[in-house]
C-alpha cells in the first residue's frame, strides 16, 4: 500500500498527475523558482511545498543580455502579389512579422513574460522558454495585476501542501485516480487526432483503444460488483464519466446544456465556436476602446455566452484562446488581453 509522505519526502512520481499544478504553468516568484529542490526521481522536476513543478509562467525585468551564435532557418511563404487577395495576405504577414519582431526584441529594463520548463544547464538553473514576449506596460497594470494575483495563488494553492485525499491512501484508490488521469489524456489525444468536433459519452465507450485503458483487474466496490450491467460495464462507465469531468474542468470539453447525457463539444475542434470568437475579436478590436490593448478574456467570455451558448465557461474560452494563439489566429497583447490582425 502507498503511505502518506512526510513533509521532507517526495511524493512518488506515480502520483504527480493527481496534482493539477504538475500539468499547469505555475505562476511563482522568481526567488522560489531559483530555490526549489530538484526531484531525486526524475531530473527536470522540482518541488515547491511537495507540489511537483515542471513548467512555470513568470514575469520579470531584463537585466542582462548575452548574444550567442544562432542558427536560422528561412522559408519562402510569401504569396505572389498579383491579386488583391495576395496583397491583403502579404500585408497581413508583414504586420505579423513586425508584431513578432517588436514582441521578441528585448532591451535592458524591458518587462517580459516567459513560459517554459525549468532545467539545469552547466550547473545553472534556467528556464527553457517555449514562449516569451515583451510586455508593453507603461502604466504597470500587468505588474500590479500579477502582484495582486500571486498572494492569492500562494495562499490558496501553492502553500497548501500536496496531500492525497483520505480515500486515496489505499493502493486501489490511488490506482483508480491515476487511471482516470491517464484516461483523460488519452481521450483528449484521440479526439484531437481524429478531429472529432462533438460526441456522446456512449460513443467513446465503444472505442477499444480507450476502453482497454480501464483495467478490469482494478479496484471494485460492492456497488460495482452487484451491478446488473456487470462490474466491467459499470467500471468503464464510471471511469469515462470521471475522465470527461477532468477534461471539462480544463476547458477541453463543454456542453450546451446542463444535462450530462447531452452531447459534448471539443473546444479546439468546434468550428462554430472558433468562428464566433474570431468575429467578436475582429469587430471589437477595431473600436477605439479596444484598438490598443485588444479585448479582455472576461469581455470575450460575455460575448460568447450571449452569441453562442450561456453554458460556455471561462476555462473553455481560455483553452480556446491558448489554442488559437498557438495557431497564430490571435495574439496576446498583455496579460488577459487578445487581439487579431
Coordinates of C-alpha atoms in Angstrom, one line a residue:
X1 CA 0.0 0.0 0.0
X2 CA 1.0 3.6 -0.5
X3 CA 1.5 5.6 2.6
X4 CA 1.5 9.4 3.0
X5 CA 4.8 11.0 2.6
X6 CA 6.3 13.3 5.3
X7 CA 6.9 16.9 4.6
X8 CA 10.6 16.2 3.7
X9 CA 9.8 13.2 1.4
X10 CA 9.0 13.4 -2.3
X11 CA 5.6 12.4 -3.5
X12 CA 6.0 9.2 -5.6
X13 CA 6.2 10.1 -9.3
X14 CA 3.2 7.7 -9.9
X15 CA 1.0 10.3 -8.1
X16 CA 2.3 13.5 -9.6
X17 CA -0.5 13.6 -12.2
X18 CA -3.0 13.9 -9.3
X19 CA -1.7 17.4 -8.6
X20 CA -3.1 19.9 -11.1
X21 CA 0.0 22.1 -10.6
X22 CA 2.1 19.4 -12.4
X23 CA 0.2 19.9 -15.7
X24 CA 0.0 23.7 -15.4
X25 CA 2.4 26.6 -15.9
X26 CA 3.0 27.5 -12.2
X27 CA 3.0 31.3 -11.6
X28 CA 5.7 31.5 -9.0
X29 CA 8.0 34.2 -7.6
X30 CA 11.4 34.0 -9.4
X31 CA 13.1 33.5 -5.9
X32 CA 11.1 30.3 -5.4
X33 CA 12.0 29.1 -8.9
X34 CA 15.6 29.5 -8.0
X35 CA 15.3 27.8 -4.6
X36 CA 13.1 24.8 -5.4
X37 CA 14.7 21.4 -4.9
X38 CA 15.1 19.1 -7.9
X39 CA 13.5 15.7 -7.8
X40 CA 15.6 12.7 -6.9
X41 CA 13.3 10.5 -9.0
X42 CA 13.1 12.4 -12.3
X43 CA 15.5 15.2 -13.5
X44 CA 13.9 18.4 -14.5
X45 CA 11.1 18.1 -12.0
X46 CA 11.2 20.5 -9.0
X47 CA 9.2 20.7 -5.7
X48 CA 7.6 23.6 -4.1
X49 CA 5.9 22.6 -0.8
X50 CA 5.6 19.0 -2.1
X51 CA 4.0 20.2 -5.3
X52 CA 5.8 18.8 -8.4
X53 CA 6.6 21.6 -10.8
X54 CA 8.0 21.2 -14.3
X55 CA 6.9 24.4 -16.1
X56 CA 6.4 28.0 -14.9
X57 CA 5.0 31.3 -16.1
X58 CA 7.0 34.2 -14.8
X59 CA 7.0 38.0 -15.2
X60 CA 10.3 39.8 -14.9
X61 CA 12.6 42.6 -16.0
X62 CA 15.5 42.1 -18.4
X63 CA 18.8 42.9 -16.5
X64 CA 21.3 41.2 -18.8
X65 CA 21.6 40.3 -22.4
X66 CA 24.1 37.8 -23.9
X67 CA 24.4 37.4 -27.6
X68 CA 25.4 34.0 -29.0
X69 CA 25.7 32.5 -32.4
X70 CA 22.4 31.3 -33.6
X71 CA 21.1 29.0 -36.3
X72 CA 18.4 30.4 -38.6
X73 CA 16.0 28.6 -40.9
X74 CA 14.3 30.5 -43.6
X75 CA 11.3 29.6 -45.7
X76 CA 9.7 31.5 -48.6
X77 CA 5.9 31.5 -47.9
X78 CA 5.0 34.9 -49.3
X79 CA 2.2 34.9 -51.8
X80 CA 2.7 36.4 -55.3
X81 CA 1.2 39.9 -55.1
X82 CA -0.6 39.7 -58.4
X83 CA -4.1 39.8 -57.0
X84 CA -5.9 41.9 -54.4
X85 CA -6.2 38.9 -52.1
X86 CA -2.5 38.3 -52.5
X87 CA -1.8 41.8 -51.5
X88 CA -4.0 41.5 -48.4
X89 CA -2.3 38.3 -47.3
X90 CA 1.1 39.7 -47.9
X91 CA 0.2 42.8 -45.9
X92 CA -1.2 40.7 -43.0
X93 CA 2.0 38.6 -43.0
X94 CA 4.1 41.8 -42.9
X95 CA 2.1 43.1 -39.9
X96 CA 2.5 39.8 -38.2
X97 CA 6.3 39.8 -38.7
X98 CA 6.5 43.4 -37.4
X99 CA 4.4 42.4 -34.3
X100 CA 6.5 39.3 -33.6
X101 CA 9.7 41.4 -34.0
X102 CA 8.5 44.1 -31.6
X103 CA 7.4 41.5 -29.0
X104 CA 10.7 39.5 -29.1
X105 CA 13.3 42.3 -29.5
X106 CA 14.4 42.9 -25.9
X107 CA 16.4 45.6 -24.2
X108 CA 17.7 46.1 -20.7
X109 CA 14.8 47.2 -18.5
X110 CA 12.0 45.6 -20.6
X111 CA 9.3 43.7 -18.8
X112 CA 8.9 40.2 -20.3
X113 CA 6.6 37.3 -19.7
X114 CA 8.1 33.8 -20.1
X115 CA 6.6 30.4 -20.2
X116 CA 8.8 27.3 -20.2
X117 CA 10.3 24.3 -18.4
X118 CA 12.9 24.6 -15.6
X119 CA 16.2 22.9 -16.4
X120 CA 19.8 22.8 -15.2
X121 CA 22.4 23.8 -17.8
X122 CA 26.1 23.9 -16.9
X123 CA 25.3 23.8 -13.2
X124 CA 23.0 26.9 -13.6
X125 CA 19.2 26.8 -13.2
X126 CA 17.4 28.4 -16.2
X127 CA 14.0 28.4 -17.9
X128 CA 13.9 26.9 -21.4
X129 CA 11.3 29.2 -22.9
X130 CA 8.6 27.7 -25.0
X131 CA 7.0 31.2 -25.3
X132 CA 8.2 34.7 -24.4
X133 CA 7.3 38.2 -25.3
X134 CA 7.9 41.8 -24.3
X135 CA 5.0 43.3 -22.2
X136 CA 4.0 46.8 -23.1
X137 CA 3.1 48.0 -19.6
X138 CA 3.7 51.8 -19.3
X139 CA 1.2 52.1 -16.5
X140 CA 2.4 49.0 -14.7
X141 CA -1.1 47.5 -15.0
X142 CA 0.3 44.0 -15.8
X143 CA 2.8 44.1 -13.0
X144 CA 0.2 45.3 -10.4
X145 CA -2.2 42.6 -11.6
X146 CA 0.5 39.9 -11.1
X147 CA 1.4 41.3 -7.7
X148 CA -2.2 41.2 -6.6
X149 CA -2.7 37.7 -8.1
X150 CA 0.3 35.9 -6.7
X151 CA -0.5 36.2 -2.9
X152 CA -3.9 34.6 -3.6
X153 CA -2.3 31.7 -5.6
X154 CA 0.2 31.1 -2.9
X155 CA -2.3 31.2 -0.1
X156 CA -5.0 29.1 -1.8
X157 CA -2.9 26.7 -3.8
X158 CA 1.0 26.7 -3.6
X159 CA 1.2 27.0 0.2
X160 CA -1.4 24.2 0.7
X161 CA 0.8 21.1 0.9
X162 CA 0.0 18.4 -1.8
X163 CA -1.8 15.7 0.1
X164 CA -3.8 12.8 -1.1
X165 CA -7.4 12.5 -0.1
X166 CA -8.0 10.1 2.7
X167 CA -9.8 7.7 0.4
X168 CA -6.8 7.7 -1.9
X169 CA -4.4 6.4 0.7
X170 CA -5.1 2.8 -0.2
X171 CA -3.4 1.3 -3.3
X172 CA -6.7 0.6 -5.0
X173 CA -8.0 4.2 -4.8
X174 CA -4.6 5.6 -5.9
X175 CA -4.7 3.2 -8.8
X176 CA -8.1 4.4 -9.9
X177 CA -7.2 8.1 -9.7
X178 CA -4.0 7.5 -11.7
X179 CA -6.0 5.6 -14.3
X180 CA -8.6 8.5 -14.6
X181 CA -5.8 11.0 -15.2
X182 CA -4.2 8.8 -17.9
X183 CA -7.6 8.1 -19.5
X184 CA -8.5 11.8 -19.7
X185 CA -5.2 12.4 -21.5
X186 CA -5.8 9.6 -24.0
X187 CA -9.3 10.8 -24.6
X188 CA -8.1 14.3 -25.5
X189 CA -5.4 12.9 -27.8
X190 CA -8.0 10.6 -29.5
X191 CA -10.4 13.5 -30.1
X192 CA -7.8 15.9 -31.5
X193 CA -6.1 13.3 -33.6
X194 CA -9.4 12.3 -35.3
X195 CA -10.6 15.9 -35.4
X196 CA -13.8 15.0 -33.6
X197 CA -16.0 18.1 -33.0
X198 CA -18.8 16.5 -30.9
X199 CA -19.7 13.2 -29.4
X200 CA -21.8 11.3 -26.8
X201 CA -20.2 9.6 -23.9
X202 CA -21.7 6.2 -25.1
X203 CA -19.8 6.6 -28.4
X204 CA -16.5 7.0 -26.6
X205 CA -17.1 3.9 -24.5
X206 CA -17.1 1.8 -27.8
X207 CA -13.5 2.8 -28.7
X208 CA -11.5 -0.2 -27.9
X209 CA -8.2 1.7 -27.6
X210 CA -9.7 3.8 -24.8
X211 CA -11.7 1.0 -23.1
X212 CA -8.5 -1.1 -22.9
X213 CA -7.0 1.5 -20.6
X214 CA -9.7 0.8 -18.0
X215 CA -8.2 -2.2 -16.3
X216 CA -10.6 -5.0 -15.5
X217 CA -8.5 -6.0 -12.5
X218 CA -8.8 -2.6 -11.0
X219 CA -10.5 -2.0 -7.6
X220 CA -14.2 -2.9 -7.3
X221 CA -16.8 -1.7 -4.9
X222 CA -19.7 -3.7 -3.8
X223 CA -22.0 -1.5 -5.9
X224 CA -19.9 -2.2 -9.0
X225 CA -19.8 -5.9 -8.4
X226 CA -23.6 -6.2 -7.9
X227 CA -24.4 -4.0 -10.9
X228 CA -26.9 -5.6 -13.3
X229 CA -24.8 -4.4 -16.1
X230 CA -21.8 -6.3 -14.8
X231 CA -18.8 -4.9 -12.9
X232 CA -16.8 -4.3 -16.1
X233 CA -19.5 -2.2 -17.7
X234 CA -20.0 -0.2 -14.5
X235 CA -16.3 0.4 -14.1
X236 CA -16.0 1.6 -17.8
X237 CA -18.9 3.9 -17.5
X238 CA -17.7 5.4 -14.2
X239 CA -14.1 5.8 -15.4
X240 CA -15.2 7.6 -18.6
X241 CA -17.6 9.9 -16.6
X242 CA -14.8 11.0 -14.3
X243 CA -12.3 11.4 -17.1
X244 CA -14.7 13.6 -19.0
X245 CA -15.2 15.7 -15.9
X246 CA -11.4 16.3 -15.7
X247 CA -11.4 17.5 -19.3
X248 CA -14.4 19.8 -18.7
X249 CA -12.6 21.4 -15.7
X250 CA -9.6 22.1 -18.0
X251 CA -11.9 23.6 -20.7
X252 CA -11.1 20.9 -23.2
X253 CA -14.8 19.8 -23.4
X254 CA -18.1 21.6 -22.9
X255 CA -21.8 21.1 -23.3
X256 CA -24.6 23.5 -24.4
X257 CA -27.0 22.4 -21.6
X258 CA -26.9 21.2 -18.0
X259 CA -28.0 17.7 -19.0
X260 CA -24.9 15.4 -18.5
X261 CA -26.5 13.0 -21.1
X262 CA -26.3 15.5 -23.8
X263 CA -23.6 15.9 -26.5
X264 CA -20.1 17.1 -25.6
X265 CA -18.2 19.5 -27.8
X266 CA -14.5 19.6 -28.3
X267 CA -13.2 23.2 -27.7
X268 CA -10.3 23.1 -30.1
X269 CA -12.3 21.4 -32.8
X270 CA -15.6 23.4 -32.6
X271 CA -15.6 25.4 -35.8
X272 CA -18.6 27.4 -34.9
X273 CA -17.1 28.5 -31.5
X274 CA -13.9 29.3 -33.3
X275 CA -15.8 31.4 -35.9
X276 CA -17.9 33.3 -33.3
X277 CA -14.8 34.1 -31.3
X278 CA -12.9 35.5 -34.3
X279 CA -15.9 37.6 -35.3
X280 CA -16.1 39.1 -31.8
X281 CA -12.4 40.0 -31.9
X282 CA -12.3 41.3 -35.4
X283 CA -15.3 43.5 -34.9
X284 CA -14.5 44.9 -31.4
X285 CA -10.7 45.3 -31.8
X286 CA -11.4 47.9 -34.5
X287 CA -13.3 50.0 -31.9
X288 CA -11.1 52.8 -30.3
X289 CA -11.8 51.4 -26.9
X290 CA -10.1 48.1 -27.7
X291 CA -7.8 49.1 -30.6
X292 CA -4.6 49.4 -28.4
X293 CA -4.9 46.5 -25.9
X294 CA -7.4 44.2 -27.6
X295 CA -10.3 42.5 -25.7
X296 CA -10.1 41.1 -22.2
X297 CA -10.8 37.5 -21.6
X298 CA -13.9 38.3 -19.4
X299 CA -15.3 40.5 -22.2
X300 CA -14.8 37.8 -24.8
X301 CA -16.5 35.3 -22.5
X302 CA -19.5 37.5 -22.0
X303 CA -19.9 38.0 -25.8
X304 CA -19.6 34.3 -26.5
X305 CA -22.2 33.4 -23.8
X306 CA -24.6 35.9 -25.4
X307 CA -24.0 34.9 -29.1
X308 CA -23.1 31.2 -28.8
X309 CA -24.1 29.5 -25.6
X310 CA -24.6 30.6 -22.0
X311 CA -23.1 27.4 -20.8
X312 CA -19.6 28.1 -22.2
X313 CA -17.2 28.6 -19.2
X314 CA -14.2 30.8 -18.7
X315 CA -11.9 27.7 -18.8
X316 CA -13.3 26.8 -22.2
X317 CA -12.6 30.3 -23.6
X318 CA -9.1 30.3 -22.1
X319 CA -8.4 26.9 -23.6
X320 CA -9.7 28.1 -27.0
X321 CA -7.7 31.3 -27.0
X322 CA -4.5 29.5 -26.0
X323 CA -5.0 27.1 -28.9
X324 CA -5.8 30.0 -31.3
X325 CA -2.7 31.8 -30.1
X326 CA -0.6 28.7 -30.8
X327 CA -2.1 28.7 -34.3
X328 CA -1.4 32.5 -34.8
X329 CA -5.2 33.2 -35.1
X330 CA -5.0 35.6 -32.1
X331 CA -2.2 37.5 -30.3
X332 CA -1.8 38.3 -26.6
X333 CA -1.1 42.0 -26.2
X334 CA -0.8 41.9 -22.4
X335 CA -2.0 39.7 -19.5
X336 CA -5.5 38.5 -20.3
X337 CA -6.0 40.7 -23.5
X338 CA -6.3 39.4 -27.0
X339 CA -6.4 40.9 -30.5
X340 CA -6.3 39.8 -34.2
X341 CA -4.6 41.3 -37.2

